[in-house]
XYZ file of C-alpha atoms in Angstrom:
322
model
C -54.257 -34.849 -29.156
C -51.232 -36.486 -30.687
C -47.603 -35.464 -30.946
C -44.496 -37.172 -32.290
C -43.456 -39.937 -29.906
C -39.839 -38.848 -30.269
C -40.703 -35.493 -28.662
C -41.642 -37.202 -25.410
C -38.718 -39.612 -25.688
C -36.300 -36.670 -25.956
C -37.926 -34.833 -23.057
C -37.823 -37.999 -20.961
C -34.208 -38.810 -21.764
C -33.001 -35.247 -21.174
C -34.781 -34.729 -17.851
C -31.780 -35.138 -15.531
C -29.623 -32.875 -17.720
C -32.235 -30.093 -17.564
C -32.175 -29.954 -13.774
C -30.322 -26.716 -13.066
C -29.466 -25.984 -16.719
C -31.495 -22.960 -17.826
C -30.421 -23.188 -21.477
C -31.674 -26.769 -21.733
C -34.867 -25.801 -19.915
C -35.575 -23.066 -22.436
C -34.810 -25.378 -25.361
C -37.249 -27.954 -23.985
C -39.902 -25.271 -23.568
C -39.476 -24.007 -27.135
C -39.876 -27.547 -28.448
C -42.945 -28.275 -26.303
C -44.615 -24.933 -27.048
C -44.013 -25.465 -30.751
C -46.033 -28.669 -30.599
C -48.553 -27.519 -27.975
C -48.889 -23.694 -27.993
C -50.055 -22.536 -24.529
C -53.473 -21.217 -25.556
C -56.287 -23.004 -23.707
C -58.901 -22.158 -26.323
C -57.188 -24.513 -28.777
C -57.902 -27.504 -26.560
C -61.506 -26.890 -25.497
C -62.854 -29.829 -27.485
C -59.940 -32.182 -26.826
C -60.633 -35.366 -24.898
C -58.552 -36.307 -21.880
C -55.784 -34.305 -20.206
C -54.557 -30.996 -21.570
C -50.954 -30.730 -22.860
C -49.577 -30.149 -19.357
C -50.994 -33.495 -18.290
C -49.760 -35.198 -21.443
C -46.158 -34.073 -20.960
C -46.243 -35.150 -17.300
C -47.716 -38.520 -18.274
C -45.406 -39.291 -21.187
C -42.105 -37.615 -20.298
C -42.262 -37.433 -16.506
C -41.304 -33.752 -16.422
C -43.575 -32.039 -13.915
C -41.510 -28.839 -13.927
C -41.966 -28.342 -17.674
C -45.631 -29.190 -17.262
C -45.971 -26.483 -14.594
C -44.452 -23.898 -16.925
C -47.016 -24.768 -19.618
C -49.808 -24.398 -17.062
C -48.604 -20.965 -15.964
C -48.183 -19.731 -19.533
C -51.643 -20.934 -20.550
C -53.615 -19.798 -17.492
C -52.240 -16.959 -15.392
C -50.442 -15.389 -18.342
C -52.308 -15.684 -21.643
C -55.822 -16.490 -20.386
C -55.539 -13.921 -17.592
C -54.433 -11.177 -19.976
C -57.224 -12.016 -22.419
C -59.676 -11.767 -19.513
C -58.312 -8.378 -18.420
C -58.900 -6.799 -21.835
C -62.517 -6.183 -20.864
C -61.472 -4.508 -17.599
C -59.499 -1.670 -19.181
C -56.434 -0.876 -21.291
C -57.788 -3.118 -24.040
C -55.401 -1.794 -26.702
C -52.319 -2.156 -24.496
C -53.225 -5.700 -23.475
C -54.134 -6.699 -27.041
C -50.711 -5.501 -28.200
C -49.072 -7.454 -25.393
C -50.930 -10.633 -26.346
C -49.859 -10.187 -29.961
C -46.267 -9.905 -28.769
C -46.528 -13.088 -26.686
C -45.706 -15.622 -29.351
C -46.298 -19.222 -28.394
C -42.775 -19.839 -27.080
C -42.166 -16.539 -25.276
C -42.139 -16.894 -21.508
C -43.881 -14.427 -19.215
C -43.859 -14.850 -15.455
C -46.553 -13.646 -13.078
C -44.915 -12.119 -10.008
C -47.832 -12.182 -7.579
C -47.142 -14.430 -4.567
C -45.783 -12.080 -1.909
C -43.588 -12.041 1.128
C -46.024 -10.772 3.770
C -43.198 -8.982 5.548
C -42.137 -7.124 2.398
C -45.038 -6.764 -0.074
C -44.372 -5.051 -3.383
C -45.501 -1.433 -3.167
C -45.468 1.370 -5.688
C -45.005 5.077 -5.070
C -45.248 7.845 -7.625
C -42.136 9.932 -8.152
C -41.744 13.483 -9.399
C -40.504 12.301 -12.815
C -43.643 10.494 -14.017
C -42.091 7.225 -12.949
C -43.366 4.651 -10.492
C -40.942 3.556 -7.785
C -41.398 -0.122 -6.913
C -39.980 -1.972 -3.898
C -40.671 -5.332 -2.288
C -40.383 -9.086 -2.734
C -42.305 -11.628 -4.779
C -41.457 -14.995 -3.309
C -42.213 -17.568 -6.026
C -41.980 -17.112 -9.793
C -42.260 -20.102 -12.136
C -39.804 -19.861 -15.022
C -37.961 -17.055 -13.261
C -34.575 -17.051 -14.993
C -36.137 -18.041 -18.319
C -38.730 -15.287 -18.524
C -38.823 -12.656 -21.244
C -41.454 -10.557 -19.462
C -42.620 -10.152 -15.867
C -46.229 -9.313 -15.046
C -45.809 -7.616 -11.688
C -48.677 -6.999 -9.273
C -48.304 -4.356 -6.589
C -50.161 -2.077 -4.224
C -49.932 1.541 -3.168
C -48.135 2.060 0.117
C -50.609 1.477 2.941
C -53.057 -0.589 0.880
C -54.002 -4.038 2.158
C -54.542 -5.664 -1.242
C -52.914 -5.764 -4.658
C -54.399 -3.009 -6.816
C -51.963 -2.388 -9.687
C -50.115 -4.381 -12.337
C -47.474 -3.690 -14.960
C -45.604 -5.692 -17.582
C -41.834 -5.308 -17.362
C -39.271 -6.641 -19.859
C -37.032 -9.006 -17.928
C -33.859 -7.531 -19.423
C -34.335 -4.199 -17.621
C -34.609 -5.867 -14.205
C -31.257 -5.967 -12.351
C -29.633 -9.399 -12.445
C -29.331 -9.539 -8.674
C -33.082 -8.983 -8.267
C -33.701 -12.642 -9.181
C -32.678 -15.404 -6.794
C -32.987 -19.065 -7.787
C -34.888 -20.956 -5.083
C -33.237 -24.362 -5.642
C -36.413 -26.195 -4.732
C -36.245 -29.856 -3.748
C -39.064 -30.521 -6.229
C -39.599 -29.277 -9.804
C -35.850 -29.142 -10.383
C -36.236 -29.284 -14.166
C -37.569 -25.706 -14.195
C -36.279 -22.410 -12.809
C -38.213 -20.970 -9.869
C -37.031 -17.686 -8.403
C -37.666 -15.020 -5.829
C -37.775 -11.420 -7.088
C -36.700 -8.529 -4.876
C -36.953 -4.965 -6.169
C -35.422 -1.963 -4.414
C -36.622 1.442 -5.598
C -36.975 0.087 -9.119
C -38.301 2.741 -11.510
C -40.777 2.094 -14.318
C -42.715 4.614 -16.432
C -46.140 5.287 -14.936
C -47.546 4.719 -18.409
C -46.562 1.041 -18.067
C -49.078 0.536 -15.254
C -52.351 -0.995 -16.403
C -55.414 1.248 -16.083
C -57.427 -1.530 -14.436
C -59.438 -1.364 -11.220
C -57.859 -3.303 -8.366
C -61.006 -5.346 -7.749
C -61.145 -6.443 -11.401
C -57.483 -7.428 -11.291
C -57.910 -9.474 -8.109
C -61.019 -11.257 -9.387
C -59.320 -12.235 -12.644
C -56.224 -13.531 -10.851
C -58.382 -15.563 -8.465
C -60.474 -16.975 -11.315
C -57.526 -18.140 -13.380
C -55.625 -19.222 -10.292
C -58.361 -21.800 -9.662
C -57.994 -23.085 -13.222
C -54.224 -23.200 -12.705
C -54.633 -25.340 -9.572
C -57.022 -27.686 -11.388
C -54.438 -28.175 -14.122
C -51.693 -28.751 -11.556
C -53.764 -31.525 -9.980
C -54.385 -33.059 -13.410
C -50.670 -32.954 -14.244
C -49.686 -34.367 -10.859
C -52.002 -37.362 -11.232
C -50.631 -37.936 -14.738
C -47.087 -37.728 -13.363
C -47.932 -40.326 -10.713
C -49.024 -42.637 -13.534
C -45.668 -42.120 -15.265
C -43.837 -42.984 -12.056
C -46.102 -45.949 -11.341
C -45.526 -47.435 -14.770
C -41.751 -47.104 -14.310
C -41.923 -49.679 -11.484
C -41.472 -53.426 -11.987
C -44.612 -55.550 -12.020
C -45.993 -56.200 -8.554
C -44.174 -53.309 -6.863
C -47.494 -51.566 -6.194
C -51.018 -53.027 -5.910
C -52.549 -53.961 -9.257
C -55.411 -51.516 -8.769
C -53.168 -48.462 -8.177
C -52.781 -47.465 -11.821
C -56.478 -48.080 -12.469
C -57.306 -45.840 -9.508
C -55.030 -43.133 -10.875
C -56.616 -43.392 -14.318
C -60.069 -42.933 -12.776
C -58.854 -39.906 -10.829
C -57.233 -38.468 -13.957
C -60.381 -38.889 -16.046
C -62.480 -37.152 -13.395
C -59.925 -34.374 -12.893
C -59.712 -33.696 -16.637
C -63.475 -33.176 -16.721
C -63.263 -30.891 -13.672
C -60.469 -28.876 -15.283
C -62.404 -28.305 -18.498
C -65.479 -27.237 -16.513
C -63.381 -24.763 -14.503
C -61.955 -23.340 -17.726
C -65.412 -22.879 -19.251
C -66.602 -21.077 -16.101
C -63.550 -18.804 -15.976
C -63.818 -18.035 -19.680
C -67.446 -16.988 -19.182
C -66.489 -14.761 -16.242
C -68.499 -16.926 -13.865
C -67.672 -18.066 -10.358
C -65.290 -21.005 -10.772
C -66.041 -24.207 -8.893
C -63.001 -25.120 -6.802
C -63.801 -28.836 -6.577
C -60.914 -31.115 -7.428
C -59.819 -34.733 -7.105
C -59.669 -36.048 -3.545
C -56.225 -34.928 -2.430
C -55.907 -37.591 0.277
C -56.497 -40.368 -2.266
C -54.017 -38.872 -4.719
C -51.337 -38.393 -2.052
C -51.796 -41.938 -0.740
C -51.148 -43.347 -4.208
C -48.205 -40.976 -4.753
C -46.710 -42.072 -1.429
C -47.082 -45.755 -2.290
C -45.325 -45.192 -5.615
C -42.519 -43.203 -3.971
C -41.949 -45.901 -1.330
C -41.948 -48.630 -3.978
C -39.251 -46.823 -5.963
C -37.097 -46.545 -2.854
C -37.491 -50.258 -2.137
C -36.560 -51.267 -5.675
C -33.404 -49.156 -5.620
C -34.540 -46.765 -8.320
C -33.525 -43.865 -6.094
C -29.987 -44.524 -7.373
C -31.085 -43.693 -10.929
C -30.302 -39.989 -11.449
C -33.436 -39.208 -13.431
C -35.779 -41.138 -11.156
C -34.133 -39.797 -8.004
C -34.865 -36.223 -9.088
C -38.424 -37.161 -9.997
C -39.039 -38.845 -6.623
C -39.031 -35.422 -4.985
C -41.866 -34.390 -7.299
C -44.068 -37.116 -5.793
C -43.948 -34.978 -2.620
C -44.852 -31.825 -4.572
C -47.674 -30.677 -2.301
C -45.557 -31.066 0.832
C -42.806 -28.998 -0.770
C -45.269 -26.289 -1.865
C -46.719 -26.021 1.641
C -43.202 -25.626 3.026
């Protein structure tokens, strides 16, 4: 896959400005999605990393890369998968509406103390309350795919697509993460929010959960691929000799293997099969990321605004666990 070199140069140069600026984040997404539409099927035969890995490798923007991953996997691929589980016409219409640069966010990760529940009202509306704790692209999204459960249920069993503009402004809360600062990530809290019952998908809860799990594994494989590619970007930004000579070669080997793993996971998910959760050795990847981070601190690059923001992304997995 090739793209104009000036695209990556612009994304690289504008990284620091995008941190916290939602308008610039959206503009960057529109430009990236125009060059690399987030439809995995288009890249099945491509060699090497998928577009999310390419943008991490060539522009050093892991936040933008994460948005591409979400749009391609747990939005578009997930919806395409769910067509066979029910509501085929409704989902097909939704996919047609999701042009390449429209942003949909999956609101699925829950606050265990306040899960999102739905109750039926007397007016043929569903009353939704609860908190989703982590939404990639939160303030940029055009649509929210919201998962929920009936009161008293232990597992998610329902889903609906909600236009973002009808959600109260104060329902979104920017998380201000230490990492991934070039992309909005929000919490979503709904309080007796009403949606038409007809907007709920007629899909069995078990089918919904299986599809989310399947494409969630592909999402994680792509995140690992993008993270390794990002480490290569950061490693190459160091002066010669700042890290062992073999470090970049080791990362390239890990990236090649992870790209193959990612494509295999996609093929399995696409076929509706059990998806192999194998991935690159996390300990090896984190050791290399840590060495690169420490080298940047020693060389004084932490004083460079763009690199300082990116240094936090080298600790991505620690931040996500927190």
